[in-house]
Amino acid sequence: MKIFIGTTNKAKTKAVQTISRMYYPDASFINLEVDSLVSAQPMSNEETRQGAINRAKQLIGLQDTLFGIGLEGGVQQIDGVLYICNWGALVTNNGEIFTATGAGIPLPDEIAKQLLTGAELGPVMDVYTNRKGIRHDEGAIGVFTDGLITRSMMFEHIMYLLIGQYELSNKLL
């Protein structure tokens, strides 16, 4: 049985593999870089959720697929404050779609201002931290929680929610 992951991002891949292996120890994982079909920097919960769904849907119908996983990070503005948001989607071969969202924290104004003028969070964080590839590592959430929550951990929480919904739906059949 194969679990397809709609990205090659290391943090997202780690989350999918870590949680999925608990429930499907014999599964193999295949990463495919697929387009989210939304903005490079999703600017709302709705757009971020749609990006996750779009990624997962593109993985369905591939050989021996148990399900496809799409994970998407974005931002959303609430009362003038820009927050990190993140979504996941699990899509089955018969077209069932399960979605879940995860943790969100406010971004500092100096970061938010750049995103509101069209910048993408990943490159902005690389400059902010003077490091490359933050999005593949701890992510912005790791930087702004002093490492207590990493990007992978954030997406692991979403994977629990997705697999839990999927498993419950199988019991109800």
Short mmCIF file of N, CA and C in Angstrom, two decimals:
data_model
loop_
_atom_site.label_atom_id
_atom_site.label_comp_id
_atom_site.label_asym_id
_atom_site.label_seq_id
_atom_site.Cartn_x
_atom_site.Cartn_y
_atom_site.Cartn_z
N MET A 1 0.84 -1.17 0.00
CA MET A 1 0.00 0.00 0.00
C MET A 1 0.89 1.24 0.00
N LYS A 2 0.48 2.23 -0.77
CA LYS A 2 1.28 3.43 -0.94
C LYS A 2 0.52 4.66 -0.45
N ILE A 3 1.26 5.51 0.24
CA ILE A 3 0.74 6.81 0.64
C ILE A 3 1.51 7.84 -0.16
N PHE A 4 0.77 8.60 -0.95
CA PHE A 4 1.38 9.63 -1.77
C PHE A 4 1.32 10.96 -1.04
N ILE A 5 2.42 11.69 -1.10
CA ILE A 5 2.55 12.98 -0.43
C ILE A 5 2.76 14.03 -1.50
N GLY A 6 1.92 15.04 -1.53
CA GLY A 6 1.94 16.04 -2.59
C GLY A 6 2.95 17.15 -2.39
N THR A 7 4.17 16.78 -2.02
CA THR A 7 5.24 17.75 -1.83
C THR A 7 6.56 17.00 -1.64
N THR A 8 7.65 17.72 -1.79
CA THR A 8 8.96 17.19 -1.42
C THR A 8 9.53 17.94 -0.22
N ASN A 9 8.71 18.79 0.39
CA ASN A 9 9.14 19.55 1.56
C ASN A 9 9.48 18.59 2.70
N LYS A 10 10.66 18.76 3.29
CA LYS A 10 11.15 17.83 4.31
C LYS A 10 10.30 17.84 5.58
N ALA A 11 9.88 19.00 6.03
CA ALA A 11 9.09 19.08 7.26
C ALA A 11 7.73 18.41 7.08
N LYS A 12 7.10 18.64 5.94
CA LYS A 12 5.80 18.02 5.67
C LYS A 12 5.94 16.51 5.50
N THR A 13 6.97 16.09 4.79
CA THR A 13 7.20 14.66 4.57
C THR A 13 7.43 13.94 5.90
N LYS A 14 8.24 14.54 6.76
CA LYS A 14 8.50 13.94 8.07
C LYS A 14 7.21 13.76 8.85
N ALA A 15 6.34 14.76 8.82
CA ALA A 15 5.07 14.69 9.54
C ALA A 15 4.21 13.55 9.02
N VAL A 16 4.07 13.46 7.71
CA VAL A 16 3.24 12.40 7.12
C VAL A 16 3.80 11.03 7.48
N GLN A 17 5.09 10.85 7.31
CA GLN A 17 5.69 9.54 7.57
C GLN A 17 5.63 9.16 9.04
N THR A 18 5.93 10.09 9.92
CA THR A 18 5.95 9.81 11.36
C THR A 18 4.60 9.32 11.85
N ILE A 19 3.55 10.02 11.51
CA ILE A 19 2.23 9.66 12.02
C ILE A 19 1.64 8.48 11.25
N SER A 20 1.80 8.46 9.95
CA SER A 20 1.23 7.36 9.15
C SER A 20 1.83 6.02 9.52
N ARG A 21 3.11 5.98 9.84
CA ARG A 21 3.77 4.71 10.20
C ARG A 21 3.17 4.09 11.46
N MET A 22 2.61 4.92 12.33
CA MET A 22 1.97 4.39 13.54
C MET A 22 0.74 3.55 13.20
N TYR A 23 0.06 3.91 12.14
CA TYR A 23 -1.19 3.26 11.77
C TYR A 23 -1.05 2.31 10.59
N TYR A 24 -0.07 2.56 9.76
CA TYR A 24 0.14 1.76 8.54
C TYR A 24 1.63 1.41 8.43
N PRO A 25 2.11 0.51 9.30
CA PRO A 25 3.55 0.24 9.34
C PRO A 25 4.12 -0.35 8.06
N ASP A 26 3.28 -0.94 7.23
CA ASP A 26 3.78 -1.54 5.99
C ASP A 26 3.67 -0.61 4.78
N ALA A 27 3.21 0.58 5.02
CA ALA A 27 3.02 1.53 3.91
C ALA A 27 4.36 2.01 3.37
N SER A 28 4.37 2.27 2.08
CA SER A 28 5.51 2.96 1.49
C SER A 28 5.05 4.36 1.12
N PHE A 29 5.99 5.26 1.05
CA PHE A 29 5.68 6.67 0.83
C PHE A 29 6.32 7.15 -0.46
N ILE A 30 5.55 7.87 -1.22
CA ILE A 30 6.05 8.43 -2.47
C ILE A 30 5.73 9.92 -2.49
N ASN A 31 6.78 10.70 -2.63
CA ASN A 31 6.62 12.15 -2.72
C ASN A 31 6.52 12.56 -4.18
N LEU A 32 5.53 13.36 -4.49
CA LEU A 32 5.40 13.96 -5.81
C LEU A 32 5.17 15.45 -5.63
N GLU A 33 5.99 16.25 -6.26
CA GLU A 33 5.80 17.70 -6.19
C GLU A 33 4.65 18.06 -7.10
N VAL A 34 3.53 18.44 -6.52
CA VAL A 34 2.36 18.84 -7.29
C VAL A 34 2.01 20.28 -6.93
N ASP A 35 1.40 20.96 -7.87
CA ASP A 35 1.04 22.37 -7.68
C ASP A 35 -0.18 22.48 -6.79
N SER A 36 -0.16 23.43 -5.88
CA SER A 36 -1.31 23.66 -5.01
C SER A 36 -2.45 24.35 -5.75
N LEU A 37 -2.15 24.93 -6.90
CA LEU A 37 -3.14 25.64 -7.71
C LEU A 37 -3.74 26.84 -6.98
N VAL A 38 -3.03 27.33 -5.95
CA VAL A 38 -3.38 28.58 -5.28
C VAL A 38 -2.14 29.46 -5.30
N SER A 39 -2.22 30.62 -4.70
CA SER A 39 -1.09 31.55 -4.67
C SER A 39 0.13 30.90 -4.01
N ALA A 40 1.32 31.36 -4.39
CA ALA A 40 2.54 30.88 -3.75
C ALA A 40 2.49 31.16 -2.25
N GLN A 41 1.84 32.27 -1.88
CA GLN A 41 1.62 32.59 -0.48
C GLN A 41 0.12 32.71 -0.23
N PRO A 42 -0.53 31.62 0.17
CA PRO A 42 -1.96 31.70 0.46
C PRO A 42 -2.22 32.71 1.58
N MET A 43 -3.25 33.53 1.38
CA MET A 43 -3.50 34.65 2.29
C MET A 43 -4.80 34.50 3.09
N SER A 44 -5.36 33.31 3.14
CA SER A 44 -6.57 33.09 3.95
C SER A 44 -6.68 31.62 4.30
N ASN A 45 -7.50 31.34 5.30
CA ASN A 45 -7.79 29.95 5.64
C ASN A 45 -8.37 29.22 4.44
N GLU A 46 -9.30 29.87 3.75
CA GLU A 46 -9.97 29.24 2.62
C GLU A 46 -8.99 28.88 1.51
N GLU A 47 -8.10 29.81 1.17
CA GLU A 47 -7.14 29.55 0.11
C GLU A 47 -6.14 28.47 0.52
N THR A 48 -5.72 28.50 1.78
CA THR A 48 -4.76 27.50 2.27
C THR A 48 -5.40 26.11 2.27
N ARG A 49 -6.63 26.02 2.73
CA ARG A 49 -7.37 24.75 2.72
C ARG A 49 -7.51 24.23 1.30
N GLN A 50 -7.87 25.11 0.38
CA GLN A 50 -8.04 24.68 -1.01
C GLN A 50 -6.73 24.18 -1.60
N GLY A 51 -5.62 24.82 -1.24
CA GLY A 51 -4.32 24.36 -1.70
C GLY A 51 -4.01 22.95 -1.24
N ALA A 52 -4.34 22.64 0.02
CA ALA A 52 -4.12 21.28 0.54
C ALA A 52 -4.99 20.27 -0.21
N ILE A 53 -6.26 20.62 -0.42
CA ILE A 53 -7.16 19.73 -1.15
C ILE A 53 -6.67 19.51 -2.57
N ASN A 54 -6.27 20.57 -3.24
CA ASN A 54 -5.79 20.46 -4.62
C ASN A 54 -4.58 19.54 -4.71
N ARG A 55 -3.65 19.69 -3.77
CA ARG A 55 -2.46 18.82 -3.78
C ARG A 55 -2.87 17.35 -3.64
N ALA A 56 -3.74 17.07 -2.68
CA ALA A 56 -4.14 15.68 -2.42
C ALA A 56 -4.92 15.08 -3.58
N LYS A 57 -5.80 15.86 -4.18
CA LYS A 57 -6.62 15.35 -5.29
C LYS A 57 -5.77 14.91 -6.48
N GLN A 58 -4.65 15.58 -6.69
CA GLN A 58 -3.80 15.25 -7.84
C GLN A 58 -3.08 13.92 -7.66
N LEU A 59 -3.14 13.35 -6.47
CA LEU A 59 -2.43 12.10 -6.18
C LEU A 59 -3.31 10.87 -6.30
N ILE A 60 -4.59 11.08 -6.48
CA ILE A 60 -5.54 9.98 -6.49
C ILE A 60 -5.51 9.27 -7.84
N GLY A 61 -5.69 7.95 -7.79
CA GLY A 61 -5.71 7.14 -9.00
C GLY A 61 -4.35 6.59 -9.37
N LEU A 62 -3.33 6.95 -8.59
CA LEU A 62 -2.01 6.40 -8.84
C LEU A 62 -1.97 4.97 -8.29
N GLN A 63 -1.05 4.18 -8.77
CA GLN A 63 -1.00 2.74 -8.49
C GLN A 63 -0.96 2.42 -6.99
N ASP A 64 -1.86 1.55 -6.55
CA ASP A 64 -1.90 1.04 -5.17
C ASP A 64 -1.98 2.14 -4.11
N THR A 65 -2.69 3.21 -4.40
CA THR A 65 -2.77 4.33 -3.47
C THR A 65 -3.73 4.01 -2.34
N LEU A 66 -3.26 4.12 -1.11
CA LEU A 66 -4.16 4.07 0.04
C LEU A 66 -4.90 5.40 0.13
N PHE A 67 -4.12 6.48 0.10
CA PHE A 67 -4.68 7.82 0.03
C PHE A 67 -3.59 8.80 -0.35
N GLY A 68 -4.01 10.00 -0.71
CA GLY A 68 -3.09 11.09 -1.02
C GLY A 68 -3.19 12.15 0.05
N ILE A 69 -2.06 12.73 0.39
CA ILE A 69 -2.00 13.77 1.42
C ILE A 69 -1.51 15.07 0.80
N GLY A 70 -2.26 16.13 1.07
CA GLY A 70 -1.83 17.48 0.71
C GLY A 70 -1.73 18.31 1.97
N LEU A 71 -0.62 18.97 2.15
CA LEU A 71 -0.42 19.87 3.29
C LEU A 71 -0.07 21.24 2.75
N GLU A 72 -0.64 22.27 3.34
CA GLU A 72 -0.43 23.63 2.84
C GLU A 72 -0.31 24.60 4.01
N GLY A 73 0.69 25.46 3.93
CA GLY A 73 0.85 26.53 4.90
C GLY A 73 0.44 27.85 4.29
N GLY A 74 -0.09 28.72 5.11
CA GLY A 74 -0.51 30.03 4.64
C GLY A 74 -0.59 31.00 5.80
N VAL A 75 -1.27 32.10 5.55
CA VAL A 75 -1.51 33.10 6.59
C VAL A 75 -2.96 33.58 6.48
N GLN A 76 -3.46 34.11 7.57
CA GLN A 76 -4.80 34.69 7.57
C GLN A 76 -4.79 35.94 8.45
N GLN A 77 -5.57 36.90 8.09
CA GLN A 77 -5.63 38.14 8.86
C GLN A 77 -6.90 38.15 9.71
N ILE A 78 -6.71 38.41 11.00
CA ILE A 78 -7.82 38.53 11.94
C ILE A 78 -7.62 39.81 12.74
N ASP A 79 -8.60 40.69 12.67
CA ASP A 79 -8.54 41.96 13.40
C ASP A 79 -7.23 42.71 13.16
N GLY A 80 -6.77 42.70 11.93
CA GLY A 80 -5.57 43.44 11.57
C GLY A 80 -4.26 42.75 11.91
N VAL A 81 -4.32 41.53 12.42
CA VAL A 81 -3.12 40.77 12.79
C VAL A 81 -3.00 39.59 11.84
N LEU A 82 -1.80 39.37 11.31
CA LEU A 82 -1.56 38.26 10.39
C LEU A 82 -1.07 37.04 11.17
N TYR A 83 -1.78 35.94 11.01
CA TYR A 83 -1.48 34.69 11.70
C TYR A 83 -1.00 33.63 10.71
N ILE A 84 -0.12 32.76 11.18
CA ILE A 84 0.21 31.54 10.44
C ILE A 84 -1.04 30.66 10.45
N CYS A 85 -1.34 30.04 9.32
CA CYS A 85 -2.39 29.01 9.29
C CYS A 85 -1.87 27.84 8.47
N ASN A 86 -2.44 26.70 8.68
CA ASN A 86 -1.98 25.50 7.98
C ASN A 86 -3.13 24.52 7.88
N TRP A 87 -3.16 23.81 6.77
CA TRP A 87 -4.24 22.87 6.49
C TRP A 87 -3.69 21.58 5.90
N GLY A 88 -4.45 20.53 6.11
CA GLY A 88 -4.14 19.26 5.48
C GLY A 88 -5.38 18.67 4.87
N ALA A 89 -5.17 17.86 3.84
CA ALA A 89 -6.27 17.12 3.20
C ALA A 89 -5.81 15.70 2.93
N LEU A 90 -6.70 14.77 3.20
CA LEU A 90 -6.51 13.36 2.87
C LEU A 90 -7.62 13.01 1.90
N VAL A 91 -7.24 12.54 0.72
CA VAL A 91 -8.22 12.18 -0.30
C VAL A 91 -8.04 10.70 -0.64
N THR A 92 -9.16 9.98 -0.64
CA THR A 92 -9.13 8.54 -0.93
C THR A 92 -9.40 8.30 -2.42
N ASN A 93 -9.14 7.09 -2.85
CA ASN A 93 -9.38 6.73 -4.25
C ASN A 93 -10.84 6.82 -4.65
N ASN A 94 -11.75 6.70 -3.69
CA ASN A 94 -13.17 6.82 -4.04
C ASN A 94 -13.68 8.26 -3.90
N GLY A 95 -12.76 9.20 -3.71
CA GLY A 95 -13.13 10.61 -3.74
C GLY A 95 -13.49 11.23 -2.41
N GLU A 96 -13.42 10.47 -1.32
CA GLU A 96 -13.67 11.07 -0.01
C GLU A 96 -12.57 12.07 0.30
N ILE A 97 -12.97 13.20 0.87
CA ILE A 97 -12.01 14.25 1.24
C ILE A 97 -12.16 14.53 2.72
N PHE A 98 -11.06 14.43 3.43
CA PHE A 98 -11.01 14.78 4.85
C PHE A 98 -10.06 15.96 4.99
N THR A 99 -10.45 16.96 5.77
CA THR A 99 -9.60 18.13 5.96
C THR A 99 -9.43 18.42 7.45
N ALA A 100 -8.34 19.10 7.77
CA ALA A 100 -8.08 19.50 9.15
C ALA A 100 -7.15 20.70 9.14
N THR A 101 -7.28 21.50 10.16
CA THR A 101 -6.41 22.66 10.33
C THR A 101 -5.65 22.51 11.64
N GLY A 102 -4.61 23.32 11.78
CA GLY A 102 -3.76 23.19 12.95
C GLY A 102 -3.47 24.51 13.63
N ALA A 103 -2.35 24.55 14.28
CA ALA A 103 -1.95 25.68 15.12
C ALA A 103 -1.78 26.95 14.31
N GLY A 104 -1.98 28.06 14.98
CA GLY A 104 -1.75 29.36 14.37
C GLY A 104 -1.27 30.34 15.42
N ILE A 105 -0.28 31.13 15.06
CA ILE A 105 0.20 32.18 15.96
C ILE A 105 0.38 33.45 15.15
N PRO A 106 0.34 34.61 15.83
CA PRO A 106 0.53 35.87 15.11
C PRO A 106 1.98 36.02 14.65
N LEU A 107 2.13 36.63 13.50
CA LEU A 107 3.47 36.95 12.99
C LEU A 107 3.85 38.36 13.44
N PRO A 108 5.13 38.59 13.69
CA PRO A 108 5.57 39.94 14.02
C PRO A 108 5.24 40.91 12.88
N ASP A 109 4.99 42.16 13.24
CA ASP A 109 4.62 43.16 12.24
C ASP A 109 5.62 43.27 11.10
N GLU A 110 6.91 43.17 11.41
CA GLU A 110 7.92 43.32 10.36
C GLU A 110 7.83 42.20 9.32
N ILE A 111 7.38 41.03 9.72
CA ILE A 111 7.16 39.92 8.79
C ILE A 111 5.83 40.12 8.07
N ALA A 112 4.80 40.43 8.82
CA ALA A 112 3.45 40.59 8.26
C ALA A 112 3.42 41.65 7.17
N LYS A 113 4.09 42.76 7.39
CA LYS A 113 4.09 43.85 6.40
C LYS A 113 4.63 43.38 5.05
N GLN A 114 5.66 42.56 5.09
CA GLN A 114 6.24 42.06 3.84
C GLN A 114 5.28 41.12 3.11
N LEU A 115 4.58 40.29 3.86
CA LEU A 115 3.63 39.36 3.25
C LEU A 115 2.45 40.12 2.65
N LEU A 116 2.01 41.16 3.32
CA LEU A 116 0.88 41.94 2.84
C LEU A 116 1.21 42.73 1.58
N THR A 117 2.50 42.88 1.29
CA THR A 117 2.91 43.55 0.05
C THR A 117 3.33 42.55 -1.03
N GLY A 118 3.05 41.25 -0.79
CA GLY A 118 3.26 40.27 -1.84
C GLY A 118 4.40 39.30 -1.65
N ALA A 119 5.16 39.41 -0.56
CA ALA A 119 6.27 38.48 -0.33
C ALA A 119 5.73 37.13 0.15
N GLU A 120 6.57 36.11 0.05
CA GLU A 120 6.23 34.76 0.51
C GLU A 120 6.95 34.49 1.83
N LEU A 121 6.26 33.84 2.77
CA LEU A 121 6.79 33.64 4.12
C LEU A 121 8.13 32.92 4.14
N GLY A 122 8.29 31.85 3.37
CA GLY A 122 9.55 31.09 3.40
C GLY A 122 10.78 31.94 3.15
N PRO A 123 10.85 32.64 2.01
CA PRO A 123 12.01 33.49 1.75
C PRO A 123 12.17 34.64 2.75
N VAL A 124 11.06 35.19 3.23
CA VAL A 124 11.13 36.25 4.24
C VAL A 124 11.77 35.71 5.51
N MET A 125 11.40 34.49 5.90
CA MET A 125 11.97 33.88 7.10
C MET A 125 13.45 33.55 6.91
N ASP A 126 13.84 33.17 5.69
CA ASP A 126 15.26 32.91 5.43
C ASP A 126 16.08 34.17 5.68
N VAL A 127 15.58 35.30 5.23
CA VAL A 127 16.28 36.58 5.45
C VAL A 127 16.24 36.94 6.93
N TYR A 128 15.08 36.81 7.55
CA TYR A 128 14.90 37.16 8.96
C TYR A 128 15.86 36.38 9.86
N THR A 129 16.05 35.09 9.56
CA THR A 129 16.90 34.23 10.40
C THR A 129 18.33 34.14 9.89
N ASN A 130 18.57 34.70 8.70
CA ASN A 130 19.88 34.60 8.05
C ASN A 130 20.28 33.13 7.83
N ARG A 131 19.27 32.31 7.47
CA ARG A 131 19.48 30.90 7.18
C ARG A 131 18.66 30.53 5.96
N LYS A 132 19.08 29.52 5.24
CA LYS A 132 18.33 29.05 4.07
C LYS A 132 17.49 27.83 4.42
N GLY A 133 16.29 27.77 3.83
CA GLY A 133 15.48 26.57 3.94
C GLY A 133 14.72 26.40 5.25
N ILE A 134 14.36 27.50 5.89
CA ILE A 134 13.60 27.43 7.14
C ILE A 134 12.34 26.59 6.96
N ARG A 135 11.69 26.73 5.80
CA ARG A 135 10.42 26.01 5.57
C ARG A 135 10.60 24.50 5.57
N HIS A 136 11.81 24.01 5.35
CA HIS A 136 12.08 22.57 5.38
C HIS A 136 12.49 22.11 6.77
N ASP A 137 12.66 23.05 7.66
CA ASP A 137 13.13 22.76 9.02
C ASP A 137 12.07 23.15 10.03
N GLU A 138 12.44 24.04 10.93
CA GLU A 138 11.51 24.40 12.00
C GLU A 138 10.37 25.30 11.54
N GLY A 139 10.54 25.96 10.41
CA GLY A 139 9.50 26.84 9.91
C GLY A 139 9.35 28.09 10.76
N ALA A 140 8.49 28.98 10.32
CA ALA A 140 8.24 30.22 11.07
C ALA A 140 7.71 29.90 12.46
N ILE A 141 6.87 28.88 12.57
CA ILE A 141 6.31 28.55 13.88
C ILE A 141 7.41 28.12 14.85
N GLY A 142 8.43 27.44 14.36
CA GLY A 142 9.55 27.06 15.21
C GLY A 142 10.36 28.26 15.66
N VAL A 143 10.57 29.19 14.74
CA VAL A 143 11.31 30.41 15.08
C VAL A 143 10.56 31.19 16.15
N PHE A 144 9.25 31.36 15.94
CA PHE A 144 8.47 32.24 16.83
C PHE A 144 7.90 31.54 18.06
N THR A 145 8.20 30.25 18.24
CA THR A 145 7.90 29.56 19.50
C THR A 145 9.20 29.13 20.18
N ASP A 146 10.31 29.69 19.74
CA ASP A 146 11.62 29.37 20.30
C ASP A 146 11.91 27.87 20.23
N GLY A 147 11.43 27.25 19.15
CA GLY A 147 11.72 25.84 18.92
C GLY A 147 10.81 24.86 19.65
N LEU A 148 9.85 25.34 20.42
CA LEU A 148 8.97 24.43 21.16
C LEU A 148 8.04 23.67 20.23
N ILE A 149 7.60 24.29 19.16
CA ILE A 149 6.78 23.64 18.14
C ILE A 149 7.46 23.86 16.80
N THR A 150 7.75 22.79 16.09
CA THR A 150 8.36 22.92 14.76
C THR A 150 7.29 22.79 13.69
N ARG A 151 7.67 23.11 12.48
CA ARG A 151 6.73 22.98 11.36
C ARG A 151 6.28 21.53 11.20
N SER A 152 7.20 20.61 11.35
CA SER A 152 6.85 19.20 11.25
C SER A 152 5.87 18.80 12.34
N MET A 153 6.09 19.24 13.57
CA MET A 153 5.18 18.94 14.67
C MET A 153 3.79 19.51 14.41
N MET A 154 3.74 20.70 13.85
CA MET A 154 2.47 21.34 13.53
C MET A 154 1.69 20.48 12.52
N PHE A 155 2.39 20.00 11.49
CA PHE A 155 1.74 19.15 10.50
C PHE A 155 1.47 17.74 11.03
N GLU A 156 2.24 17.27 12.02
CA GLU A 156 1.94 15.97 12.64
C GLU A 156 0.56 16.02 13.30
N HIS A 157 0.26 17.10 13.97
CA HIS A 157 -1.05 17.28 14.60
C HIS A 157 -2.15 17.16 13.56
N ILE A 158 -1.96 17.79 12.42
CA ILE A 158 -2.93 17.70 11.34
C ILE A 158 -3.06 16.27 10.84
N MET A 159 -1.95 15.56 10.75
CA MET A 159 -2.00 14.16 10.29
C MET A 159 -2.80 13.29 11.24
N TYR A 160 -2.66 13.50 12.54
CA TYR A 160 -3.50 12.77 13.49
C TYR A 160 -4.98 13.03 13.20
N LEU A 161 -5.33 14.28 12.98
CA LEU A 161 -6.72 14.64 12.71
C LEU A 161 -7.23 14.01 11.42
N LEU A 162 -6.39 14.01 10.39
CA LEU A 162 -6.80 13.43 9.11
C LEU A 162 -6.97 11.91 9.21
N ILE A 163 -5.99 11.24 9.77
CA ILE A 163 -6.06 9.78 9.88
C ILE A 163 -7.20 9.37 10.80
N GLY A 164 -7.41 10.12 11.87
CA GLY A 164 -8.52 9.81 12.77
C GLY A 164 -9.86 9.86 12.06
N GLN A 165 -10.07 10.87 11.25
CA GLN A 165 -11.32 10.98 10.49
C GLN A 165 -11.45 9.83 9.49
N TYR A 166 -10.35 9.54 8.81
CA TYR A 166 -10.34 8.47 7.81
C TYR A 166 -10.65 7.13 8.46
N GLU A 167 -10.00 6.83 9.56
CA GLU A 167 -10.21 5.55 10.25
C GLU A 167 -11.65 5.44 10.76
N LEU A 168 -12.19 6.51 11.31
CA LEU A 168 -13.57 6.48 11.78
C LEU A 168 -14.53 6.22 10.62
N SER A 169 -14.28 6.85 9.49
CA SER A 169 -15.17 6.64 8.34
C SER A 169 -15.16 5.19 7.88
N ASN A 170 -14.02 4.52 8.00
CA ASN A 170 -13.93 3.10 7.63
C ASN A 170 -14.71 2.22 8.61
N LYS A 171 -14.76 2.61 9.87
CA LYS A 171 -15.51 1.85 10.87
C LYS A 171 -17.01 2.00 10.69
N LEU A 172 -17.42 3.13 10.14
CA LEU A 172 -18.84 3.42 9.98
C LEU A 172 -19.44 2.78 8.73
N LEU A 173 -18.58 2.21 7.88
CA LEU A 173 -19.08 1.60 6.64
C LEU A 173 -19.90 0.37 6.89
#
